[in-house]
């Protein structure tokens, strides 16, 4: 993996920003750092988001699904690195969809775990300060924002995510949906994401996904969202 | 940033169609689709697909596609008669998604059958199709391997299909979300790779679900779709919906 690759791949850039790529010292060279993505630890126990998200869902979601994206990202990076070292840029290009999918999956889940927290700790309630002011300005009210976010989530056709995002140029907030594991990138900074893949809720909510979209607001970590808002 | 995550929200803002529709409903003449019954009991595919999955999948998910399709078609009929082209265009993705969901599931239920029944016996239940599979992939095992690889490579929700692309031309195709196979190809059988199709039983182990599904493929249905002409197939499909 070269520095060029890191500069040109949004998903990987995002993963670096999220602190999710850790350099492997043994593989480091003087000209560039060869990093391997690793599964980040959760800042709370698997059962800590109950009753809103079951411990079983959290365990599978983190230990299996997120791990698969991490493994897939490393495999894609390795394949691209090998192709690049042979000058086989056609081969490297064909791996791009896998890099986007697994890199996006790694980034999205890393952001997701951090913007959740147990209801007994930072989770739930409403944002305050500058973030709340901005939400009020751009959506009318926190309640309107919440409703629009749930409508956006319900409207996703297939697997995907909905995000509260900040337009980095204008500073305005908006809701963005993304298919599958496409990451939020370009002019938008993701502040808060909700996973609308069925694996995120099915064991507990089955086909009643609206109930999951209602429940998850009890475990949103507004402290994390506010800090992303300030930095974006 | 304006966001209309939901088409109903968009239409409510853009046009008064929903509000006026109920008053005009007597003049509309559009087909209402309904949920087809399964040709077997919910638990008949066990142990390969659990009864709980089948029940939710059919009475919950499939029903939702039918309900939302009917709703979208009604609003679309209103938009047609009102000459509201913007609303018609805005509804197209909703119609495609929900009609696709209805078509795909109707084809899926009928290309499955309880394990061990004569319909599931390969190659006996599909003499001409099995010969064509051998010719195309070299062997049934190689076909299954190629099909599984395509299914497991789907990124997100979607379906894998064996399709007939010409008189003797078989192909494996995947389609995202609920995109249906409604062009020049005839879908012979499909496998639903949405997580709701397997998660309650197989969790993240989707490769095991793919392995298991071969036990419940209805090769008799597959054979008859393979033998049908394009027109006959779509006439049959229409009667299923």
CSV table of C-alpha atoms in Angstrom, one decimal, chain A residues 56 60 64-65 97-98 101 148 151-152 155 157-159 165 167 172-176 180 188 197-199 202-203 206-207, chain B residues 1-3 5-6 9 52-53 56-57 59-61 93-94 97-98 154-157 177 194-197 199-200 203-204:
chain,number,residue,atom,x,y,z
A,56,UNK,CA,-26.4,-10.9,20.9
A,60,UNK,CA,-22.3,-10.7,16.1
A,64,UNK,CA,-18.3,-11.2,13.0
A,65,UNK,CA,-19.7,-8.6,10.6
A,97,UNK,CA,-15.3,-2.1,-5.5
A,98,UNK,CA,-14.0,-4.5,-2.8
A,101,UNK,CA,-17.2,-2.1,0.2
A,148,UNK,CA,-36.7,13.1,8.9
A,151,UNK,CA,-38.2,8.6,7.3
A,152,UNK,CA,-34.8,8.5,5.5
A,155,UNK,CA,-36.9,4.7,2.7
A,157,UNK,CA,-34.2,0.1,-0.5
A,158,UNK,CA,-32.0,-2.7,0.6
A,159,UNK,CA,-29.0,-2.4,2.8
A,165,UNK,CA,-23.7,15.0,8.0
A,167,UNK,CA,-21.5,20.1,4.6
A,172,UNK,CA,-25.1,23.2,7.1
A,173,UNK,CA,-26.4,19.9,8.4
A,174,UNK,CA,-28.3,17.4,6.4
A,175,UNK,CA,-29.4,13.8,6.2
A,176,UNK,CA,-27.5,11.6,3.8
A,180,UNK,CA,-24.6,-0.9,1.2
A,188,UNK,CA,-19.7,15.9,3.7
A,197,UNK,CA,-28.7,-3.3,7.4
A,198,UNK,CA,-31.0,-6.1,8.5
A,199,UNK,CA,-28.2,-7.7,10.6
A,202,UNK,CA,-33.3,-8.5,12.8
A,203,UNK,CA,-32.6,-10.9,15.7
A,206,UNK,CA,-37.4,-9.0,12.8
A,207,UNK,CA,-39.4,-7.2,10.1
B,1,UNK,CA,-29.8,20.2,2.1
B,2,UNK,CA,-33.2,19.0,1.1
B,3,UNK,CA,-33.8,15.3,1.7
B,5,UNK,CA,-35.9,9.9,2.1
B,6,UNK,CA,-39.4,8.8,1.5
B,9,UNK,CA,-43.2,12.7,1.9
B,52,UNK,CA,-40.1,-18.9,11.5
B,53,UNK,CA,-38.0,-17.4,8.6
B,56,UNK,CA,-41.9,-13.7,8.5
B,57,UNK,CA,-40.5,-13.7,4.9
B,59,UNK,CA,-46.5,-12.9,5.6
B,60,UNK,CA,-44.3,-10.0,6.7
B,61,UNK,CA,-41.8,-9.1,4.0
B,93,UNK,CA,-38.1,3.7,-8.1
B,94,UNK,CA,-40.8,2.9,-5.6
B,97,UNK,CA,-38.6,-1.8,-5.8
B,98,UNK,CA,-41.9,-3.1,-4.6
B,154,UNK,CA,-23.2,-9.7,-3.6
B,155,UNK,CA,-22.5,-6.5,-1.7
B,156,UNK,CA,-25.6,-5.7,0.4
B,157,UNK,CA,-29.1,-7.0,-0.4
B,177,UNK,CA,-32.0,-5.0,-3.8
B,194,UNK,CA,-31.3,-10.5,1.7
B,195,UNK,CA,-30.3,-11.1,5.3
B,196,UNK,CA,-33.9,-11.6,6.3
B,197,UNK,CA,-33.9,-14.7,4.1
B,199,UNK,CA,-30.3,-14.5,9.4
B,200,UNK,CA,-32.6,-15.9,12.1
B,203,UNK,CA,-26.8,-15.6,11.5
B,204,UNK,CA,-23.7,-14.3,9.7
